[in-house]
Every structure is written in structure tokens, then in C-alpha cells.
PDB file of C-alpha atoms in Angstrom:
ATOM      1  CA  MET W   1      23.055 -12.266   2.722  1.00 81.00           C
ATOM      2  CA  SER W   2      25.944 -10.120   3.974  1.00 87.00           C
ATOM      3  CA  ASN W   3      26.252  -8.951   7.565  1.00 90.00           C
ATOM      4  CA  TYR W   4      26.015  -5.383   6.277  1.00 90.00           C
ATOM      5  CA  MET W   5      22.628  -6.069   4.671  1.00 91.00           C
ATOM      6  CA  ILE W   6      21.362  -7.905   7.750  1.00 92.00           C
ATOM      7  CA  ASN W   7      22.361  -4.989   9.995  1.00 95.00           C
ATOM      8  CA  HIS W   8      20.826  -2.511   7.550  1.00 96.00           C
ATOM      9  CA  LEU W   9      17.506  -4.387   7.546  1.00 97.00           C
ATOM     10  CA  ARG W  10      17.497  -4.731  11.332  1.00 97.00           C
ATOM     11  CA  GLU W  11      17.974  -0.965  11.653  1.00 97.00           C
ATOM     12  CA  LEU W  12      15.020  -0.337   9.334  1.00 97.00           C
ATOM     13  CA  GLU W  13      12.996  -2.901  11.279  1.00 97.00           C
ATOM     14  CA  SER W  14      13.812  -1.208  14.599  1.00 97.00           C
ATOM     15  CA  GLU W  15      12.862   2.198  13.227  1.00 96.00           C
ATOM     16  CA  ALA W  16       9.513   0.924  11.911  1.00 97.00           C
ATOM     17  CA  ILE W  17       8.721  -0.895  15.161  1.00 97.00           C
ATOM     18  CA  PHE W  18       9.607   2.248  17.137  1.00 96.00           C
ATOM     19  CA  VAL W  19       7.171   4.292  15.016  1.00 95.00           C
ATOM     20  CA  MET W  20       4.404   1.687  15.447  1.00 96.00           C
ATOM     21  CA  ARG W  21       4.857   1.656  19.219  1.00 97.00           C
ATOM     22  CA  GLU W  22       4.737   5.465  19.242  1.00 95.00           C
ATOM     23  CA  VAL W  23       1.432   5.296  17.369  1.00 95.00           C
ATOM     24  CA  ALA W  24       0.027   2.808  19.889  1.00 95.00           C
ATOM     25  CA  ALA W  25       1.167   5.057  22.747  1.00 94.00           C
ATOM     26  CA  GLN W  26       0.022   8.429  21.365  1.00 93.00           C
ATOM     27  CA  PHE W  27      -3.297   7.647  19.667  1.00 94.00           C
ATOM     28  CA  GLU W  28      -6.574   6.247  20.951  1.00 94.00           C
ATOM     29  CA  THR W  29      -7.961   4.466  17.881  1.00 95.00           C
ATOM     30  CA  PRO W  30      -5.138   3.664  15.450  1.00 96.00           C
ATOM     31  CA  VAL W  31      -5.484   1.217  12.549  1.00 97.00           C
ATOM     32  CA  LEU W  32      -3.230  -0.366   9.954  1.00 97.00           C
ATOM     33  CA  LEU W  33      -4.266   0.157   6.337  1.00 95.00           C
ATOM     34  CA  PHE W  34      -4.123  -3.190   4.543  1.00 95.00           C
ATOM     35  CA  SER W  35      -4.313  -3.579   0.764  1.00 91.00           C
ATOM     36  CA  GLY W  36      -3.074  -7.156   0.518  1.00 90.00           C
ATOM     37  CA  GLY W  37       0.070  -5.940  -1.224  1.00 91.00           C
ATOM     38  CA  LYS W  38       3.610  -6.791  -0.155  1.00 94.00           C
ATOM     39  CA  ASP W  39       4.152  -3.512   1.737  1.00 95.00           C
ATOM     40  CA  SER W  40       1.022  -3.854   3.867  1.00 95.00           C
ATOM     41  CA  ILE W  41       1.847  -7.535   4.472  1.00 96.00           C
ATOM     42  CA  LEU W  42       5.326  -6.457   5.587  1.00 97.00           C
ATOM     43  CA  MET W  43       3.740  -3.840   7.860  1.00 96.00           C
ATOM     44  CA  THR W  44       1.511  -6.477   9.424  1.00 97.00           C
ATOM     45  CA  HIS W  45       4.536  -8.683  10.045  1.00 97.00           C
ATOM     46  CA  LEU W  46       6.334  -5.759  11.718  1.00 98.00           C
ATOM     47  CA  ALA W  47       3.275  -5.031  13.866  1.00 97.00           C
ATOM     48  CA  LYS W  48       3.224  -8.664  14.958  1.00 97.00           C
ATOM     49  CA  LYS W  49       6.875  -8.402  16.029  1.00 97.00           C
ATOM     50  CA  ALA W  50       6.358  -5.000  17.672  1.00 97.00           C
ATOM     51  CA  PHE W  51       3.757  -6.241  20.147  1.00 96.00           C
ATOM     52  CA  TYR W  52       4.669  -9.922  20.517  1.00 95.00           C
ATOM     53  CA  PRO W  53       3.675 -11.999  22.490  1.00 94.00           C
ATOM     54  CA  ALA W  54       0.439 -10.001  22.613  1.00 95.00           C
ATOM     55  CA  ARG W  55      -1.763  -9.784  19.535  1.00 94.00           C
ATOM     56  CA  ILE W  56      -1.629  -6.782  17.226  1.00 96.00           C
ATOM     57  CA  PRO W  57      -3.526  -4.161  19.284  1.00 95.00           C
ATOM     58  CA  PHE W  58      -5.285  -2.392  16.412  1.00 96.00           C
ATOM     59  CA  PRO W  59      -7.545  -3.445  13.519  1.00 96.00           C
ATOM     60  CA  LEU W  60      -6.587  -3.808   9.865  1.00 97.00           C
ATOM     61  CA  VAL W  61      -8.568  -1.610   7.460  1.00 96.00           C
ATOM     62  CA  HIS W  62      -9.072  -2.675   3.856  1.00 95.00           C
ATOM     63  CA  ILE W  63     -10.775  -0.358   1.373  1.00 93.00           C
ATOM     64  CA  ASP W  64     -12.403  -2.839  -0.980  1.00 92.00           C
ATOM     65  CA  THR W  65     -12.925  -1.444  -4.476  1.00 90.00           C
ATOM     66  CA  GLY W  66     -14.639  -4.605  -5.677  1.00 90.00           C
ATOM     67  CA  HIS W  67     -12.030  -4.871  -8.442  1.00 91.00           C
ATOM     68  CA  ASN W  68      -9.384  -6.714  -6.451  1.00 91.00           C
ATOM     69  CA  PHE W  69      -7.282  -9.644  -7.546  1.00 92.00           C
ATOM     70  CA  PRO W  70      -8.914 -12.779  -6.078  1.00 92.00           C
ATOM     71  CA  GLU W  71      -5.485 -13.888  -4.827  1.00 93.00           C
ATOM     72  CA  THR W  72      -5.318 -10.740  -2.710  1.00 93.00           C
ATOM     73  CA  ILE W  73      -8.692 -11.238  -1.013  1.00 94.00           C
ATOM     74  CA  GLU W  74      -7.990 -14.909  -0.306  1.00 94.00           C
ATOM     75  CA  PHE W  75      -4.616 -14.017   1.229  1.00 95.00           C
ATOM     76  CA  ARG W  76      -6.175 -11.217   3.310  1.00 95.00           C
ATOM     77  CA  ASP W  77      -8.840 -13.467   4.793  1.00 96.00           C
ATOM     78  CA  ASN W  78      -6.373 -16.246   5.612  1.00 96.00           C
ATOM     79  CA  LEU W  79      -3.945 -13.808   7.262  1.00 96.00           C
ATOM     80  CA  VAL W  80      -6.641 -12.169   9.401  1.00 96.00           C
ATOM     81  CA  LYS W  81      -7.783 -15.600  10.578  1.00 95.00           C
ATOM     82  CA  GLU W  82      -4.217 -16.684  11.341  1.00 95.00           C
ATOM     83  CA  LEU W  83      -3.388 -13.548  13.353  1.00 95.00           C
ATOM     84  CA  GLY W  84      -6.759 -13.268  15.090  1.00 94.00           C
ATOM     85  CA  VAL W  85      -6.988  -9.553  14.362  1.00 95.00           C
ATOM     86  CA  ASN W  86      -9.992  -7.378  13.667  1.00 95.00           C
ATOM     87  CA  LEU W  87     -10.687  -6.498  10.021  1.00 97.00           C
ATOM     88  CA  ILE W  88     -12.622  -3.387   9.018  1.00 96.00           C
ATOM     89  CA  VAL W  89     -13.703  -3.286   5.368  1.00 95.00           C
ATOM     90  CA  GLY W  90     -14.736  -0.083   3.632  1.00 93.00           C
ATOM     91  CA  SER W  91     -16.685  -0.710   0.431  1.00 91.00           C
ATOM     92  CA  VAL W  92     -16.395   1.438  -2.698  1.00 90.00           C
ATOM     93  CA  GLN W  93     -19.450  -0.310  -4.132  1.00 90.00           C
ATOM     94  CA  GLU W  94     -21.432   0.718  -1.071  1.00 90.00           C
ATOM     95  CA  ALA W  95     -20.306   4.336  -1.558  1.00 88.00           C
ATOM     96  CA  ILE W  96     -21.459   4.174  -5.190  1.00 89.00           C
ATOM     97  CA  ASP W  97     -24.816   2.660  -4.187  1.00 88.00           C
ATOM     98  CA  LYS W  98     -25.355   5.449  -1.659  1.00 89.00           C
ATOM     99  CA  GLY W  99     -24.477   8.133  -4.185  1.00 86.00           C
ATOM    100  CA  ARG W 100     -21.363   9.108  -2.243  1.00 88.00           C
ATOM    101  CA  ALA W 101     -19.137   8.268  -5.232  1.00 84.00           C
ATOM    102  CA  LYS W 102     -19.739   8.175  -8.968  1.00 85.00           C
ATOM    103  CA  GLU W 103     -18.597   5.252 -11.090  1.00 83.00           C
ATOM    104  CA  GLU W 104     -16.257   6.175 -13.932  1.00 82.00           C
ATOM    105  CA  THR W 105     -17.245   5.083 -17.427  1.00 78.00           C
ATOM    106  CA  GLY W 106     -15.309   4.199 -20.565  1.00 76.00           C
ATOM    107  CA  VAL W 107     -12.632   1.669 -21.399  1.00 79.00           C
ATOM    108  CA  ASN W 108     -10.104   3.242 -19.027  1.00 80.00           C
ATOM    109  CA  ALA W 109     -12.510   3.557 -16.094  1.00 80.00           C
ATOM    110  CA  SER W 110     -10.988   3.045 -12.653  1.00 82.00           C
ATOM    111  CA  ARG W 111     -12.237   2.918  -9.084  1.00 80.00           C
ATOM    112  CA  ASN W 112      -8.886   3.989  -7.692  1.00 81.00           C
ATOM    113  CA  SER W 113      -9.779   7.587  -6.854  1.00 82.00           C
ATOM    114  CA  LEU W 114     -13.166   6.413  -5.531  1.00 85.00           C
ATOM    115  CA  GLN W 115     -11.306   4.825  -2.621  1.00 86.00           C
ATOM    116  CA  ILE W 116     -10.850   8.303  -1.160  1.00 87.00           C
ATOM    117  CA  VAL W 117     -14.531   8.653  -0.233  1.00 88.00           C
ATOM    118  CA  SER W 118     -14.723   5.137   1.219  1.00 90.00           C
ATOM    119  CA  LEU W 119     -11.522   5.611   3.199  1.00 90.00           C
ATOM    120  CA  LEU W 120     -12.579   8.944   4.705  1.00 90.00           C
ATOM    121  CA  ASP W 121     -16.061   7.575   5.500  1.00 90.00           C
ATOM    122  CA  THR W 122     -14.496   4.537   7.209  1.00 92.00           C
ATOM    123  CA  LEU W 123     -12.110   6.666   9.260  1.00 91.00           C
ATOM    124  CA  GLU W 124     -14.969   8.911  10.358  1.00 91.00           C
ATOM    125  CA  GLU W 125     -17.372   6.064  11.132  1.00 92.00           C
ATOM    126  CA  HIS W 126     -14.872   4.316  13.399  1.00 93.00           C
ATOM    127  CA  LYS W 127     -13.447   7.563  14.834  1.00 93.00           C
ATOM    128  CA  ILE W 128      -9.942   6.582  13.725  1.00 93.00           C
ATOM    129  CA  ASP W 129      -7.275   9.097  14.732  1.00 93.00           C
ATOM    130  CA  ALA W 130      -4.240   7.465  13.104  1.00 93.00           C
ATOM    131  CA  ALA W 131      -4.038   5.259  10.007  1.00 94.00           C
ATOM    132  CA  MET W 132      -0.724   3.537   9.348  1.00 95.00           C
ATOM    133  CA  GLY W 133       0.148   2.848   5.717  1.00 92.00           C
ATOM    134  CA  GLY W 134       2.922   1.054   3.853  1.00 89.00           C
ATOM    135  CA  ALA W 135       3.912   3.943   1.571  1.00 86.00           C
ATOM    136  CA  ARG W 136       7.634   4.459   1.003  1.00 88.00           C
ATOM    137  CA  ARG W 137       9.461   7.601  -0.095  1.00 83.00           C
ATOM    138  CA  ASP W 138      11.162   5.850  -3.021  1.00 83.00           C
ATOM    139  CA  GLU W 139       7.857   4.887  -4.663  1.00 74.00           C
ATOM    140  CA  GLU W 140       6.830   8.208  -6.175  1.00 70.00           C
ATOM    141  CA  LYS W 141       7.776  11.897  -5.927  1.00 71.00           C
ATOM    142  CA  ALA W 142       4.627  12.792  -3.956  1.00 71.00           C
ATOM    143  CA  ARG W 143       5.387  10.020  -1.451  1.00 70.00           C
ATOM    144  CA  ALA W 144       8.831  11.535  -0.934  1.00 71.00           C
ATOM    145  CA  LYS W 145       7.252  14.657   0.580  1.00 74.00           C
ATOM    146  CA  GLU W 146       5.702  12.765   3.486  1.00 77.00           C
ATOM    147  CA  ARG W 147       6.898  12.692   7.097  1.00 81.00           C
ATOM    148  CA  PHE W 148       6.481   9.659   9.364  1.00 83.00           C
ATOM    149  CA  PHE W 149       3.513  11.407  11.037  1.00 88.00           C
ATOM    150  CA  SER W 150       1.501  13.094   8.297  1.00 86.00           C
ATOM    151  CA  HIS W 151      -1.232  15.429   9.501  1.00 85.00           C
ATOM    152  CA  ARG W 152      -4.661  15.483   7.819  1.00 84.00           C
ATOM    153  CA  ASP W 153      -7.210  18.253   8.381  1.00 80.00           C
ATOM    154  CA  GLU W 154     -10.888  17.812   9.303  1.00 78.00           C
ATOM    155  CA  PHE W 155     -11.658  17.047   5.646  1.00 75.00           C
ATOM    156  CA  GLY W 156      -8.982  14.355   5.472  1.00 70.00           C
ATOM    157  CA  GLN W 157      -6.848  16.519   3.195  1.00 81.00           C
ATOM    158  CA  TRP W 158      -3.062  16.739   3.071  1.00 76.00           C
ATOM    159  CA  ASP W 159      -1.044  19.933   2.692  1.00 79.00           C
ATOM    160  CA  PRO W 160       2.482  19.051   1.492  1.00 76.00           C
ATOM    161  CA  LYS W 161       3.680  22.589   2.323  1.00 76.00           C
ATOM    162  CA  ASN W 162       2.594  22.317   5.947  1.00 79.00           C
ATOM    163  CA  GLN W 163       4.537  19.313   7.226  1.00 81.00           C
ATOM    164  CA  ARG W 164       5.735  19.164  10.804  1.00 79.00           C
ATOM    165  CA  PRO W 165       9.454  18.829  11.596  1.00 80.00           C
ATOM    166  CA  GLU W 166      10.548  15.492  13.058  1.00 77.00           C
ATOM    167  CA  LEU W 167      13.831  16.174  14.809  1.00 79.00           C
ATOM    168  CA  TRP W 168      15.482  13.462  16.920  1.00 82.00           C
ATOM    169  CA  ASN W 169      12.571  11.085  16.202  1.00 81.00           C
ATOM    170  CA  LEU W 170      10.152  13.273  18.129  1.00 85.00           C
ATOM    171  CA  PHE W 171       6.684  13.104  16.585  1.00 85.00           C
ATOM    172  CA  ASN W 172       4.058  15.815  17.054  1.00 80.00           C
ATOM    173  CA  SER W 173       0.660  14.128  17.243  1.00 80.00           C
ATOM    174  CA  LYS W 174      -1.324  17.166  18.416  1.00 83.00           C
ATOM    175  CA  LYS W 175      -4.520  17.689  16.442  1.00 83.00           C
ATOM    176  CA  HIS W 176      -7.914  19.340  16.596  1.00 84.00           C
ATOM    177  CA  ASN W 177     -11.191  17.479  16.822  1.00 86.00           C
ATOM    178  CA  GLY W 178     -12.028  15.712  13.569  1.00 84.00           C
ATOM    179  CA  GLU W 179      -8.458  15.711  12.308  1.00 83.00           C
ATOM    180  CA  HIS W 180      -6.292  12.613  12.036  1.00 87.00           C
ATOM    181  CA  PHE W 181      -2.846  11.387  11.041  1.00 86.00           C
ATOM    182  CA  ARG W 182      -1.513   9.062   8.388  1.00 91.00           C
ATOM    183  CA  VAL W 183       1.616   7.347   9.640  1.00 93.00           C
ATOM    184  CA  PHE W 184       4.241   5.692   7.420  1.00 93.00           C
ATOM    185  CA  PRO W 185       6.592   3.470   9.471  1.00 94.00           C
ATOM    186  CA  ILE W 186       8.509   2.120   6.439  1.00 94.00           C
ATOM    187  CA  SER W 187       9.091   5.514   4.807  1.00 92.00           C
ATOM    188  CA  ASN W 188      12.863   4.981   4.620  1.00 92.00           C
ATOM    189  CA  TRP W 189      12.695   1.517   3.049  1.00 95.00           C
ATOM    190  CA  THR W 190      13.309   0.907  -0.649  1.00 92.00           C
ATOM    191  CA  GLU W 191      11.692  -1.732  -2.847  1.00 92.00           C
ATOM    192  CA  MET W 192      14.899  -3.757  -2.605  1.00 93.00           C
ATOM    193  CA  ASP W 193      14.872  -3.465   1.206  1.00 95.00           C
ATOM    194  CA  VAL W 194      11.320  -4.800   1.252  1.00 96.00           C
ATOM    195  CA  TRP W 195      12.188  -7.849  -0.834  1.00 96.00           C
ATOM    196  CA  GLU W 196      15.410  -8.561   1.053  1.00 97.00           C
ATOM    197  CA  TYR W 197      13.511  -8.370   4.352  1.00 97.00           C
ATOM    198  CA  ILE W 198      10.714 -10.603   3.048  1.00 97.00           C
ATOM    199  CA  LYS W 199      13.347 -13.163   2.110  1.00 97.00           C
ATOM    200  CA  MET W 200      15.198 -12.840   5.435  1.00 96.00           C
ATOM    201  CA  GLU W 201      12.014 -13.219   7.481  1.00 97.00           C
ATOM    202  CA  ASN W 202      10.426 -15.793   5.142  1.00 96.00           C
ATOM    203  CA  ILE W 203       7.180 -13.789   4.858  1.00 97.00           C
ATOM    204  CA  ALA W 204       4.406 -15.379   2.799  1.00 96.00           C
ATOM    205  CA  LEU W 205       2.943 -13.400  -0.130  1.00 96.00           C
ATOM    206  CA  PRO W 206       0.065 -13.786  -2.605  1.00 95.00           C
ATOM    207  CA  SER W 207       1.018 -15.903  -5.624  1.00 94.00           C
ATOM    208  CA  LEU W 208       0.589 -13.005  -8.070  1.00 93.00           C
ATOM    209  CA  TYR W 209       3.980 -11.607  -6.982  1.00 95.00           C
ATOM    210  CA  PHE W 210       5.686 -14.645  -8.490  1.00 96.00           C
ATOM    211  CA  SER W 211       5.950 -15.600 -12.161  1.00 96.00           C
ATOM    212  CA  HIS W 212       2.839 -17.294 -13.538  1.00 95.00           C
ATOM    213  CA  LYS W 213       0.811 -17.620 -16.733  1.00 95.00           C
ATOM    214  CA  ARG W 214      -2.070 -15.184 -17.113  1.00 94.00           C
ATOM    215  CA  GLU W 215      -4.376 -14.012 -19.880  1.00 93.00           C
ATOM    216  CA  CYS W 216      -3.525 -10.361 -20.499  1.00 92.00           C
ATOM    217  CA  VAL W 217      -4.277  -7.303 -22.581  1.00 92.00           C
ATOM    218  CA  VAL W 218      -1.491  -4.911 -23.578  1.00 92.00           C
ATOM    219  CA  ARG W 219      -2.801  -1.334 -23.451  1.00 88.00           C
ATOM    220  CA  ASP W 220      -0.612   1.725 -23.967  1.00 85.00           C
ATOM    221  CA  GLY W 221       2.423  -0.345 -23.083  1.00 86.00           C
ATOM    222  CA  VAL W 222       0.883  -1.639 -19.833  1.00 90.00           C
ATOM    223  CA  ILE W 223       0.164  -5.351 -19.404  1.00 92.00           C
ATOM    224  CA  LEU W 224      -3.263  -5.668 -17.771  1.00 92.00           C
ATOM    225  CA  ALA W 225      -4.894  -8.865 -16.562  1.00 91.00           C
ATOM    226  CA  LYS W 226      -7.977 -10.008 -18.419  1.00 90.00           C
ATOM    227  CA  SER W 227     -10.940  -9.746 -16.063  1.00 88.00           C
ATOM    228  CA  LYS W 228     -14.643  -8.920 -15.962  1.00 87.00           C
ATOM    229  CA  PHE W 229     -13.643  -5.449 -14.789  1.00 88.00           C
ATOM    230  CA  ILE W 230     -11.866  -4.450 -17.988  1.00 86.00           C
ATOM    231  CA  THR W 231     -13.597  -3.460 -21.239  1.00 84.00           C
ATOM    232  CA  LEU W 232     -11.657  -4.377 -24.359  1.00 86.00           C
ATOM    233  CA  LYS W 233     -11.022  -1.735 -26.974  1.00 84.00           C
ATOM    234  CA  GLU W 234     -11.652  -2.470 -30.627  1.00 83.00           C
ATOM    235  CA  ASN W 235      -8.875  -4.664 -32.061  1.00 85.00           C
ATOM    236  CA  GLU W 236      -7.451  -5.441 -28.616  1.00 85.00           C
ATOM    237  CA  GLU W 237      -6.471  -9.076 -28.236  1.00 89.00           C
ATOM    238  CA  VAL W 238      -6.230 -11.299 -25.188  1.00 92.00           C
ATOM    239  CA  VAL W 239      -2.871 -13.060 -25.080  1.00 93.00           C
ATOM    240  CA  GLU W 240      -1.313 -15.461 -22.589  1.00 93.00           C
ATOM    241  CA  LYS W 241       1.889 -14.192 -21.008  1.00 95.00           C
ATOM    242  CA  VAL W 242       4.251 -15.292 -18.266  1.00 96.00           C
ATOM    243  CA  VAL W 243       4.112 -12.385 -15.828  1.00 95.00           C
ATOM    244  CA  ARG W 244       4.320 -11.294 -12.230  1.00 95.00           C
ATOM    245  CA  TYR W 245       3.321  -8.132 -10.325  1.00 93.00           C
ATOM    246  CA  ARG W 246       5.642  -5.697  -8.540  1.00 91.00           C
ATOM    247  CA  THR W 247       2.805  -3.772  -6.927  1.00 87.00           C
ATOM    248  CA  CYS W 248      -0.735  -4.730  -6.012  1.00 84.00           C
ATOM    249  CA  GLY W 249      -3.790  -2.624  -6.861  1.00 83.00           C
ATOM    250  CA  ASP W 250      -7.026  -2.906  -8.793  1.00 87.00           C
ATOM    251  CA  MET W 251      -7.077  -5.359 -11.685  1.00 88.00           C
ATOM    252  CA  PRO W 252      -8.023  -2.741 -14.358  1.00 88.00           C
ATOM    253  CA  ILE W 253      -5.096  -0.426 -13.516  1.00 88.00           C
ATOM    254  CA  THR W 254      -2.276  -2.610 -12.177  1.00 90.00           C
ATOM    255  CA  GLY W 255       0.245  -3.575 -14.812  1.00 91.00           C
ATOM    256  CA  ALA W 256       2.239  -6.771 -14.790  1.00 93.00           C
ATOM    257  CA  VAL W 257       5.805  -7.298 -15.970  1.00 93.00           C
ATOM    258  CA  CYS W 258       6.966 -10.137 -18.176  1.00 93.00           C
ATOM    259  CA  SER W 259       9.101 -12.219 -15.864  1.00 93.00           C
ATOM    260  CA  GLU W 260      10.431 -15.704 -15.186  1.00 94.00           C
ATOM    261  CA  ALA W 261      11.137 -14.799 -11.538  1.00 94.00           C
ATOM    262  CA  ASP W 262       9.311 -17.470  -9.552  1.00 94.00           C
ATOM    263  CA  THR W 263      11.424 -17.336  -6.386  1.00 95.00           C
ATOM    264  CA  LEU W 264      12.456 -14.553  -4.003  1.00 95.00           C
ATOM    265  CA  GLU W 265      16.080 -14.914  -5.112  1.00 95.00           C
ATOM    266  CA  LYS W 266      15.136 -14.388  -8.748  1.00 95.00           C
ATOM    267  CA  ILE W 267      12.861 -11.428  -7.902  1.00 95.00           C
ATOM    268  CA  ILE W 268      15.681  -9.706  -6.003  1.00 94.00           C
ATOM    269  CA  GLU W 269      18.067 -10.304  -8.894  1.00 93.00           C
ATOM    270  CA  GLU W 270      15.492  -8.923 -11.344  1.00 93.00           C
ATOM    271  CA  ILE W 271      14.843  -5.770  -9.305  1.00 91.00           C
ATOM    272  CA  ALA W 272      18.583  -5.119  -8.995  1.00 89.00           C
ATOM    273  CA  THR W 273      18.865  -4.769 -12.786  1.00 87.00           C
ATOM    274  CA  THR W 274      15.563  -3.144 -13.748  1.00 81.00           C
ATOM    275  CA  ARG W 275      15.343   0.471 -14.893  1.00 74.00           C
ATOM    276  CA  THR W 276      11.579   0.725 -14.427  1.00 74.00           C
ATOM    277  CA  THR W 277      10.182   2.131 -11.187  1.00 68.00           C
ATOM    278  CA  GLU W 278       7.851   0.034  -9.089  1.00 68.00           C
ATOM    279  CA  ARG W 279       4.820   2.199  -9.883  1.00 55.00           C
ATOM    280  CA  GLY W 280       5.815   2.598 -13.520  1.00 58.00           C
ATOM    281  CA  THR W 281       3.303  -0.128 -14.369  1.00 59.00           C
ATOM    282  CA  ARG W 282       0.367   1.584 -12.635  1.00 53.00           C
ATOM    283  CA  ALA W 283      -2.046   3.013 -15.215  1.00 52.00           C
ATOM    284  CA  ASP W 284      -3.596   5.357 -12.621  1.00 54.00           C
ATOM    285  CA  ASP W 285      -0.263   7.145 -12.139  1.00 50.00           C
ATOM    286  CA  LYS W 286      -0.046   7.868 -15.873  1.00 49.00           C
ATOM    287  CA  ARG W 287      -3.121  10.126 -15.906  1.00 48.00           C
ATOM    288  CA  GLY W 288      -0.973  13.172 -15.194  1.00 51.00           C
ATOM    289  CA  GLU W 289       2.383  14.242 -13.796  1.00 55.00           C
ATOM    290  CA  THR W 290       0.790  15.113 -10.453  1.00 55.00           C
ATOM    291  CA  ALA W 291      -1.796  12.307 -10.363  1.00 59.00           C
ATOM    292  CA  MET W 292      -0.575  10.823  -7.070  1.00 55.00           C
ATOM    293  CA  GLU W 293      -0.132  14.175  -5.324  1.00 54.00           C
ATOM    294  CA  ASP W 294      -3.602  15.317  -6.403  1.00 56.00           C
ATOM    295  CA  ARG W 295      -5.152  12.150  -4.971  1.00 53.00           C
ATOM    296  CA  LYS W 296      -3.162  12.454  -1.737  1.00 51.00           C
ATOM    297  CA  LYS W 297      -4.269  16.054  -1.232  1.00 51.00           C
ATOM    298  CA  ALA W 298      -7.873  14.858  -1.510  1.00 54.00           C
ATOM    299  CA  GLY W 299      -7.388  12.121   1.108  1.00 51.00           C
ATOM    300  CA  TYR W 300      -5.747   9.183  -0.698  1.00 59.00           C
ATOM    301  CA  PHE W 301      -3.257   6.913   1.068  1.00 60.00           C
TER     302      PHE W 301
END
């Protein structure tokens, strides 16, 4: 790795750590949103560095849809045990059972948007005033509209036209009762930055990010993992493919890519030549041109 890249990554690291320390200083009950994906794992690693030698001073929050990859849940539990941090789990199934959310039906059913209710309920229950997430501006056009400190009203909603200026790294955390902030410390990172940093810091990841054999279903050009959560359409076949995942979400909506990249070096080389965006394999983002922005306005990550 060149000195230029090392310096570039250290600058991004310093910026993210600065933002995390600002959150710890300005808010009373901050949390770190943890999905088990590479970005939230990176965020946890940065939080560990930010407050070392003390433990991470805020809990991790995972909104469990019940449709997770088993590799993700196993990794989450092992990491929480290793770090000795608090884990708060919000359950989508519990929200459905209580009538707070309604299960989608049909072959393309997803619990992705149902996370909104569980997330907002969890934030309210624990009186959380700042939730840090691993979203990056290069992921999707709606993500690009975010600031580091993103204000949410008393209903947990986001107004992209009412963002606060952040001049000279000064963050306005003033809010009314019942409101909260979403904070995005790695906003300025790219997917390539994330992978280069993971390699530089030797950060462990769930195995699904590396090339492996998996039974899959190809639907509308998206390679989905065979699971009990997916209903096969007529004439759909289950085939074994060598794949890996670039992003981590629910099994019924997260597409894999055919890949032989089984090491970090090969993943970085693959990303450098791909023309497909990271979220281009997410079936939930294909529901409409403004699918992500609509979910974010309602309270999504």
C-alpha cells in the first residue's frame, strides 16, 4: 500500500474518530447502529480506537428482522462478547406480533421497510438521542444528501431540504424534546476506502463477504440466497454458484455477485474494475427511483 493511500486512510480515520468523540461529548444517550455488515463492523473498530484503552462507551443497536444471514448473527454475538459492550436488539417480529407492523406477502415480500417501526420504537424506549450509522455518501443518491449530524424530528422523520450547515467541523446538536440525531462518521469514505482500511487494520469480517459456494435463485437479474425466507416463483430453479456479498442485508433482498475473490487483495482488485454500484444488488432499492429516500424520510437508517 502506498504512503499516499496510508495517509488518506489515516485522515479519514481521524475525521471519523473526531465525529465519534463529538457525539460522546454532546449527547447523553448515544448508540452505534450495528447491522453486522462491513461498514458497521468498521465503525465498531473505529469506536474501539477512539476511546481506547477504555471500552466503547455506548451500546450497539441491532434491528433484527428475523431474516438475517446466520453468519451475520454469529459474528455479531462473538464481537459483542469480545468487546464487552452492551447490545440492544430491536425485533421486527415483535413489532409484527404487537400489530405495530404488517408483514408483506407475495414472492417479493421483504421486511426491510418494517425495520423503521422497530428502530423508532427502540430509540424511543431507550431514550436514545443520537444513533451513529455506517452510511456513506457514495452508496446511493439519497445518502449523498446527508450531513454528519442529521436531525430527525419528534416522529423520527428526515427532511432533506432542512439540513444544518457544518462549517469548520462545527456540529449543531441542538434539538427539542423527543427529537434525535442520526450521525454518520464515515460519510466521506468510499467502498474502496472501506476495503483498503479493513485490509490495513486486519479487521475480521463474516465469511459471506468472501467467495464461497451457495445455493441461489436468480430473480430479475439478482442472485438471491436460497433460504426459508424466500418463496420460489413457478419455474424458478435453485442452482449452486460461487458468490460473495458486497453489502449485507436481509437474505430475501440482498443480492450476491459471482466472484472468485476469496481474499482481501482479490476483493480490492475486483472492486477497482467493477461497473456495478455496491447497492446495485439490493432488491429493495429497485422498487422505485426514490425507494431509499422515501424510507429515510420515514425514519430508515
